[in-house]
PDB file of C-alpha atoms in Angstrom:
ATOM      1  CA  UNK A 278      -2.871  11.499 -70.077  1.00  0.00           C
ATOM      2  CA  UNK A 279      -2.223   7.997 -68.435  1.00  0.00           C
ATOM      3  CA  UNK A 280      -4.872   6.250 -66.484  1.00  0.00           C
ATOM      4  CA  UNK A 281      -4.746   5.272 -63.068  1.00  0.00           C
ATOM      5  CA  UNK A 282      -7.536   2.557 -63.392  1.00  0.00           C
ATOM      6  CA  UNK A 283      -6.161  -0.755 -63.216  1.00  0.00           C
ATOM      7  CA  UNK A 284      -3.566   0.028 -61.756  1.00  0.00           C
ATOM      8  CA  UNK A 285      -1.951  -0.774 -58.255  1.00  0.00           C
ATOM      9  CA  UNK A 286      -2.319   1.953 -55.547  1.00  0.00           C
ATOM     10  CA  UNK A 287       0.982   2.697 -53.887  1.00  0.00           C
ATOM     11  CA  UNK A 288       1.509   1.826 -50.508  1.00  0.00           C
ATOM     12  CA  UNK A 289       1.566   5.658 -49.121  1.00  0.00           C
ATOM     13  CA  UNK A 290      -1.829   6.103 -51.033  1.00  0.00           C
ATOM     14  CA  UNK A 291      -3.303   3.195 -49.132  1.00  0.00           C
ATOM     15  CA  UNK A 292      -2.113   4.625 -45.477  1.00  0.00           C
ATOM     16  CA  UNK A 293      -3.446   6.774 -42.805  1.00  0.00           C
ATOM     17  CA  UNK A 294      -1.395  10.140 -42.648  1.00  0.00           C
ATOM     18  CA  UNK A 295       0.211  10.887 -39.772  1.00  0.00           C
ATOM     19  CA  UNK A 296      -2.428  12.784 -37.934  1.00  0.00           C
ATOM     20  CA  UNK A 297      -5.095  10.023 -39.484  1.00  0.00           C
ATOM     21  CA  UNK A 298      -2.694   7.390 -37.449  1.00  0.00           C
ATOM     22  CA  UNK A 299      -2.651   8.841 -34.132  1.00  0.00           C
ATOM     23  CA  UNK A 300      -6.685   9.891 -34.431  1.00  0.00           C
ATOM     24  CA  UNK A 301      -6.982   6.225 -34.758  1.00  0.00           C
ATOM     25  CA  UNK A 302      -4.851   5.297 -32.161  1.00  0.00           C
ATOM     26  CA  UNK A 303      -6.097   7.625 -29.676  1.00  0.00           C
ATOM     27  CA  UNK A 304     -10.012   6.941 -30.282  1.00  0.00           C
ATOM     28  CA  UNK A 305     -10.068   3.328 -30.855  1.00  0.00           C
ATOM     29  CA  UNK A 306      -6.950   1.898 -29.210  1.00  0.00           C
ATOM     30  CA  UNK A 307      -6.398   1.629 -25.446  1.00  0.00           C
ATOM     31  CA  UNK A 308      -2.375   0.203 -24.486  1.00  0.00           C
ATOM     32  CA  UNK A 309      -1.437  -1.213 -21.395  1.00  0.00           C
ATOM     33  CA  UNK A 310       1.969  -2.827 -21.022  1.00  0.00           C
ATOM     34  CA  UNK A 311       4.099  -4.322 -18.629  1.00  0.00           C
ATOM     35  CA  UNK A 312       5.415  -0.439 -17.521  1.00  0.00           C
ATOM     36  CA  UNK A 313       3.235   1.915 -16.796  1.00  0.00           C
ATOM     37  CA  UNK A 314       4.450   4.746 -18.691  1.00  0.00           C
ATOM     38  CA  UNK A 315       2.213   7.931 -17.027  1.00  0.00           C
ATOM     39  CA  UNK A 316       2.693  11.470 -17.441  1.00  0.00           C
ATOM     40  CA  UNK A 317       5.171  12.435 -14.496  1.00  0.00           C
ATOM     41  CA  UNK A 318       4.470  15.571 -14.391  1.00  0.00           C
ATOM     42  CA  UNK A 319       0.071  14.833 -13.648  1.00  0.00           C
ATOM     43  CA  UNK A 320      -1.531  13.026 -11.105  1.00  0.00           C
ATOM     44  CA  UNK A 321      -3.153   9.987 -11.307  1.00  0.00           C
ATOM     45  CA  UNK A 322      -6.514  11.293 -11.969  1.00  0.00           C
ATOM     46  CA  UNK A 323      -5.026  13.758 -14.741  1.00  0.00           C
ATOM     47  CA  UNK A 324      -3.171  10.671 -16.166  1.00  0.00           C
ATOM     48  CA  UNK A 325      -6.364   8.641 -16.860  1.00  0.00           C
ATOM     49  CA  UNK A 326      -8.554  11.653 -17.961  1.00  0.00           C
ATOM     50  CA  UNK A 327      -5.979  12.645 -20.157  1.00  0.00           C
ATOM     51  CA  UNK A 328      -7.112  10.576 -23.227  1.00  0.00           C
ATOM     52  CA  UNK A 329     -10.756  11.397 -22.366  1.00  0.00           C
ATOM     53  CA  UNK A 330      -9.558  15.141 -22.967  1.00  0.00           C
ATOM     54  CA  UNK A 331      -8.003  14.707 -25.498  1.00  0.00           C
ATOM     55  CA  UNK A 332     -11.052  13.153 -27.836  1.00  0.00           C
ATOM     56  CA  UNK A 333     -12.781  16.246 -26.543  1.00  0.00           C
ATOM     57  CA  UNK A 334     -15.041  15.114 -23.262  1.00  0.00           C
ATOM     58  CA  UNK A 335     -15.262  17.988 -21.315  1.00  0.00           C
ATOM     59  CA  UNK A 336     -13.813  18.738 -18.003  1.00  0.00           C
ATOM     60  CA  UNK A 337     -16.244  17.340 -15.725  1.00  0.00           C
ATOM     61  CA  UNK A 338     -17.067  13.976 -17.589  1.00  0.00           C
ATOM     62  CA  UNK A 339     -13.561  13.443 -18.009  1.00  0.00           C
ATOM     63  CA  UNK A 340     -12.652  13.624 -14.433  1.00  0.00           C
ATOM     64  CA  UNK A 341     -15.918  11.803 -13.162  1.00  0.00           C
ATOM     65  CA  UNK A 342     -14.834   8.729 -15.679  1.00  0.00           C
ATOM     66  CA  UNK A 343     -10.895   9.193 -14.454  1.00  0.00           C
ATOM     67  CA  UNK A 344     -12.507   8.565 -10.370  1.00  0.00           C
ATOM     68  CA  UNK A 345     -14.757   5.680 -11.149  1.00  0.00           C
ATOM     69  CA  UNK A 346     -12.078   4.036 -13.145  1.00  0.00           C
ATOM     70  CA  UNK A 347      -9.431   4.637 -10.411  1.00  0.00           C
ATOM     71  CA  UNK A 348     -11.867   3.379  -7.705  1.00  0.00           C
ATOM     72  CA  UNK A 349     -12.571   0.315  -9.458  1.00  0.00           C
ATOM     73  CA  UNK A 350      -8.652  -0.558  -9.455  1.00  0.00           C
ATOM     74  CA  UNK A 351      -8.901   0.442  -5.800  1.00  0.00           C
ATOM     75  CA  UNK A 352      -6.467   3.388  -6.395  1.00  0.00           C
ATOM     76  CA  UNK A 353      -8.851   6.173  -5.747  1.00  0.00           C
ATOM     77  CA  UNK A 354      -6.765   7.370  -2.559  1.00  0.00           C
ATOM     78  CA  UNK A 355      -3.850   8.150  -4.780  1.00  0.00           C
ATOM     79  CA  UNK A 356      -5.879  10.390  -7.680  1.00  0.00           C
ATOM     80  CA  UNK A 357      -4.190  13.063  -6.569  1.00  0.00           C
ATOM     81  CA  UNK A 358      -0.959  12.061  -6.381  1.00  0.00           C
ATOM     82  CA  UNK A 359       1.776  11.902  -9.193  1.00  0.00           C
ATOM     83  CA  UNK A 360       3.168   8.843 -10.564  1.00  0.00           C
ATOM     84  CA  UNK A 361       6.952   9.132  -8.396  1.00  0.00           C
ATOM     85  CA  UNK A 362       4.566   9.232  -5.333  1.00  0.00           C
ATOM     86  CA  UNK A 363       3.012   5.922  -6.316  1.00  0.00           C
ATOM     87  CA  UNK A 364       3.892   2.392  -5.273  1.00  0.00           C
ATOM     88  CA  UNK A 365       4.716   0.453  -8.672  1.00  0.00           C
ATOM     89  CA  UNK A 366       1.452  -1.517  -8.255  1.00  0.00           C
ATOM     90  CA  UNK A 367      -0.543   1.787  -7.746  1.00  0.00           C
ATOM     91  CA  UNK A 368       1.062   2.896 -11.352  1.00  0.00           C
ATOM     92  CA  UNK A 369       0.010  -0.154 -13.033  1.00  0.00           C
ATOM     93  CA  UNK A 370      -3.325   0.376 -12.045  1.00  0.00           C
ATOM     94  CA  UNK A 371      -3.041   3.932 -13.180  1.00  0.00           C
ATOM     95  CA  UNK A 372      -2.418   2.462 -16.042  1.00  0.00           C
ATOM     96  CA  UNK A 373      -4.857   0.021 -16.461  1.00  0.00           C
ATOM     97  CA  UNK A 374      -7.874   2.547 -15.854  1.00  0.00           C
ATOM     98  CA  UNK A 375      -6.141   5.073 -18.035  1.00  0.00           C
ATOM     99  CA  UNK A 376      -6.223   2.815 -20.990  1.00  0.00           C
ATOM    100  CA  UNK A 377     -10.199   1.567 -20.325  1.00  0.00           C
ATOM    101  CA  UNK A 378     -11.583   5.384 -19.552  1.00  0.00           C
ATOM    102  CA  UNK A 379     -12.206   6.361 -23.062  1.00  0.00           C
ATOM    103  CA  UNK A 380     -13.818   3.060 -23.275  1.00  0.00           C
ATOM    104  CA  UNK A 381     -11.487   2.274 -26.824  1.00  0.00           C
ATOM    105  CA  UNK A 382     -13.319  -1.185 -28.746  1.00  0.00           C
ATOM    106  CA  UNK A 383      -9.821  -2.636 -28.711  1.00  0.00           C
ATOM    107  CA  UNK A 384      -7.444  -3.010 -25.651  1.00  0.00           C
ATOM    108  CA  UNK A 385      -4.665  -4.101 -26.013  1.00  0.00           C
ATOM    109  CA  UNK A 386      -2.153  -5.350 -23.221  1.00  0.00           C
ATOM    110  CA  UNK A 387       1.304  -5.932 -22.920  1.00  0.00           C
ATOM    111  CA  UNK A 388       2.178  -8.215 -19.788  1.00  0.00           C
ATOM    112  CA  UNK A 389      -0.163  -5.665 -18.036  1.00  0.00           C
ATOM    113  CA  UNK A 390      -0.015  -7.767 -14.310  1.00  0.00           C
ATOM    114  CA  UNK A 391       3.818  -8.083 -14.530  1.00  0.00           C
ATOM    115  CA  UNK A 392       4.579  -6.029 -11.606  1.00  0.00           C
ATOM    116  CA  UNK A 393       1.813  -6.638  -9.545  1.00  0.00           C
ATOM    117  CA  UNK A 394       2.019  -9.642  -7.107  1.00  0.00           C
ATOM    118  CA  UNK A 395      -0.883 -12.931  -7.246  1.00  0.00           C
ATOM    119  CA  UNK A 396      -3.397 -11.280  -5.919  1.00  0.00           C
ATOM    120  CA  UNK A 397      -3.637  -8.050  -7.643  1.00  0.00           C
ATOM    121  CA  UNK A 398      -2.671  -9.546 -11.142  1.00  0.00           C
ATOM    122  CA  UNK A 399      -6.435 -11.509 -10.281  1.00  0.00           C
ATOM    123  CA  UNK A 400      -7.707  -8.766  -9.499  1.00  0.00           C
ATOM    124  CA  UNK A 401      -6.442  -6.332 -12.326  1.00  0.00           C
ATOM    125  CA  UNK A 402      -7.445  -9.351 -14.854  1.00  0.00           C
ATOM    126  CA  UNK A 403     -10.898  -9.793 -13.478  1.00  0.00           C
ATOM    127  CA  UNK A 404     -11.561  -6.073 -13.927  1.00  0.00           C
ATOM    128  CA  UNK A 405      -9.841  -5.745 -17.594  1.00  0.00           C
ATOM    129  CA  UNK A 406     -11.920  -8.889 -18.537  1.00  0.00           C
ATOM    130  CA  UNK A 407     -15.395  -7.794 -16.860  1.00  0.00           C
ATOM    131  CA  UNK A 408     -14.597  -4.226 -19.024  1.00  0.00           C
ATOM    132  CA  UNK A 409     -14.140  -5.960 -21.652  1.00  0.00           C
ATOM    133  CA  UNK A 410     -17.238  -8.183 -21.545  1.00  0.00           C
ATOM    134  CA  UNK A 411     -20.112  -5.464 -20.064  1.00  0.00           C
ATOM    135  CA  UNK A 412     -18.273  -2.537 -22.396  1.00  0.00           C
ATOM    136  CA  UNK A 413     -18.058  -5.041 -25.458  1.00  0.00           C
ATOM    137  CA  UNK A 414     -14.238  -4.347 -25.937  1.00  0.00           C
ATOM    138  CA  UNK A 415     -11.929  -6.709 -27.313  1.00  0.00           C
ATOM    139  CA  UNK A 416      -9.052  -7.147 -24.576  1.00  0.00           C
ATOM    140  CA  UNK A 417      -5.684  -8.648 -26.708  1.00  0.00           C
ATOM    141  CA  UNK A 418      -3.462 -10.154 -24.114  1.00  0.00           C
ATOM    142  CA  UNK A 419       0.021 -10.862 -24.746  1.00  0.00           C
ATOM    143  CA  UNK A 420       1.131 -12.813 -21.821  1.00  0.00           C
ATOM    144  CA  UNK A 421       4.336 -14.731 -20.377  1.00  0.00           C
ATOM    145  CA  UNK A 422       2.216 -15.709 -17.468  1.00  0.00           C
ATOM    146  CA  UNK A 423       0.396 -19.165 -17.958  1.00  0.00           C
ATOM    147  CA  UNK A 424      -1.867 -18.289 -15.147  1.00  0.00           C
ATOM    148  CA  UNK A 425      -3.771 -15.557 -16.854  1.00  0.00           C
ATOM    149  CA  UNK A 426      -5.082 -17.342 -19.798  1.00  0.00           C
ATOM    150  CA  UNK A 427      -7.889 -18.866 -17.607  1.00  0.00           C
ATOM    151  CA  UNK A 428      -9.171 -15.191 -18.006  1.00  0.00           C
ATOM    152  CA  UNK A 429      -9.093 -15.288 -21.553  1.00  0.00           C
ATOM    153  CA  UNK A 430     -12.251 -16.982 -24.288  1.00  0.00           C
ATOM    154  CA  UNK A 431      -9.445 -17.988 -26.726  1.00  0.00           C
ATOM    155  CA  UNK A 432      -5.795 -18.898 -26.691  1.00  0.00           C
ATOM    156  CA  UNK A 433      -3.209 -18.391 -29.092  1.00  0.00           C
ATOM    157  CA  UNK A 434       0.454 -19.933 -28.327  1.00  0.00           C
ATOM    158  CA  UNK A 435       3.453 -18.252 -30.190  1.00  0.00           C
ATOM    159  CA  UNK A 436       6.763 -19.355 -30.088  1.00  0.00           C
ATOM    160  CA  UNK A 437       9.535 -17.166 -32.260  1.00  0.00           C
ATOM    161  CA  UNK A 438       6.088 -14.745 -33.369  1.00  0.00           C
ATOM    162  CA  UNK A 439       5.006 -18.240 -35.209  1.00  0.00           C
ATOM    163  CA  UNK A 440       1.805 -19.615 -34.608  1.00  0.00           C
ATOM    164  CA  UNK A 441       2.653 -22.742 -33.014  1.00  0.00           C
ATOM    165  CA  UNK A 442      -1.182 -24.010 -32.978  1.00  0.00           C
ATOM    166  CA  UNK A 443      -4.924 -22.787 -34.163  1.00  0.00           C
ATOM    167  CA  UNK A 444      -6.611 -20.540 -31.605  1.00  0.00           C
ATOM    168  CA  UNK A 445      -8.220 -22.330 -29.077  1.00  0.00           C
ATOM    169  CA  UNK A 446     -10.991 -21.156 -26.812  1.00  0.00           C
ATOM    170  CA  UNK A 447      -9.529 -21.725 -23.113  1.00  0.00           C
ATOM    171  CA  UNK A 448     -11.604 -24.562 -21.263  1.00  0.00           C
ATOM    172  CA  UNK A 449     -13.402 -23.920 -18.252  1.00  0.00           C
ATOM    173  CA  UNK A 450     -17.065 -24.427 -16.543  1.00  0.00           C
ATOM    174  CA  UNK A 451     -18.462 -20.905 -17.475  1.00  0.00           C
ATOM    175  CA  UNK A 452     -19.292 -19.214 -21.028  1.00  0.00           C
ATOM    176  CA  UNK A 453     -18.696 -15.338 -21.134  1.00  0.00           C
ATOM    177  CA  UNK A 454     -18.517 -14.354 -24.853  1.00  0.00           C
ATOM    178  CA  UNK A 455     -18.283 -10.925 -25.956  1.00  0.00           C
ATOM    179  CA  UNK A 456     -20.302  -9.118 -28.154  1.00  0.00           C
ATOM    180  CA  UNK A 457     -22.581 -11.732 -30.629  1.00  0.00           C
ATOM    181  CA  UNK A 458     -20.608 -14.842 -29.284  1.00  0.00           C
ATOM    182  CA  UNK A 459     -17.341 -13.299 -30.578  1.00  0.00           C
ATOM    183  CA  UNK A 460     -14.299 -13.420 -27.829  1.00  0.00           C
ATOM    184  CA  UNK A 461     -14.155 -10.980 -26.233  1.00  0.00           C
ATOM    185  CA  UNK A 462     -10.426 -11.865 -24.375  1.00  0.00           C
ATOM    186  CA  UNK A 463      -7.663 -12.985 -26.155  1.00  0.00           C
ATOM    187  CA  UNK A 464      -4.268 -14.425 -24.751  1.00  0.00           C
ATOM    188  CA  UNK A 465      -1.098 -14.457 -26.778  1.00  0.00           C
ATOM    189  CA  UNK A 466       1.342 -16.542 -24.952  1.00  0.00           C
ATOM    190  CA  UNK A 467       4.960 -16.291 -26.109  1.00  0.00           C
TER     191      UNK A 467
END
């Protein structure tokens, strides 16, 4: 009988299956991109408690989390209304507090402010970085937008998916690391 010591694990034997992959993805992983993507058929408040229900929170935690979350986005007065009743800006935000709920360690987000105007793109930024800080998440920001790095501890620039320079933390008059002095914000600019 052959032995296996020594030698090289194949690549299937060194992967998640495919239930492993979306356990992962679902408990530790929160997405935000530059569309919203909600359930059409739920409300807002069904759309962010959704992942909370689906690690198993019960009813009542789930929805209490899915409220605080909208009324920090200041979309509360549209929980119960479904994503084709929403202004675009309103389902960004959805999206936003759907993806912190479940509180994941990593967030990461796609453009996330791309179809909000100025003033909420600050605002959306200032409450996906302050998550990320007082929750100790990691917030990975891939960004077109050179205005929303200032939110970020440390910049990467890409050009082509190349690394066009070391990571850099972003300069500015106040220090708000995450968890043991680690960044807590990343920004990807391409």
């Amino acid at each position: 009988m052959p032995s296996s010591i020594g030698r090289p694990r194949s690549a299937a034997s060194r992967t998640l299956a495919r239930a492993g992959r979306e356990r992962l993805r679902r408990d530790r992983f929160g997405f935000v991109g530059s569309e919203p993507h909600l359930v059409p058929e739920l409300t807002a408040r069904e759309n962010v408690a959704l992942p909370l229900l689906l690690a198993g929170a019960g009813n009542k935690a789930a929805y209490t989390a899915a409220d605080e979350w909208l009324e920090r986005l200041d979309v509360g007065d549209c929980a119960r209304l479904r994503p084709e009743r929403l202004l675009q800006s309103h389902r960004q935000r959805v999206a936003v507090a759907r993806a912190l709920a479940p509180l994941p360690p990593v967030v990461f987000a796609d453009d996330p402010t791309a179809p909000l105007h100025r003033e909420a793109a600050d605002q959306v930024m200032r409450i996906l970085t302050s998550a990320a800080r007082s929750h100790q998440l990691t917030l990975v920001l891939a960004t077109h937008d050179p205005e929303l790095v200032r939110f970020a501890d440390r910049a990467v620039a890409l050009v082509d998916g190349r690394l066009t320079a070391p990571a850099a933390p972003v300069p500015r008059g106040i220090t708000a690391p995450g968890a043991a002095g680690a960044p807590a914000v990343t920004a990807t600019r391409r």
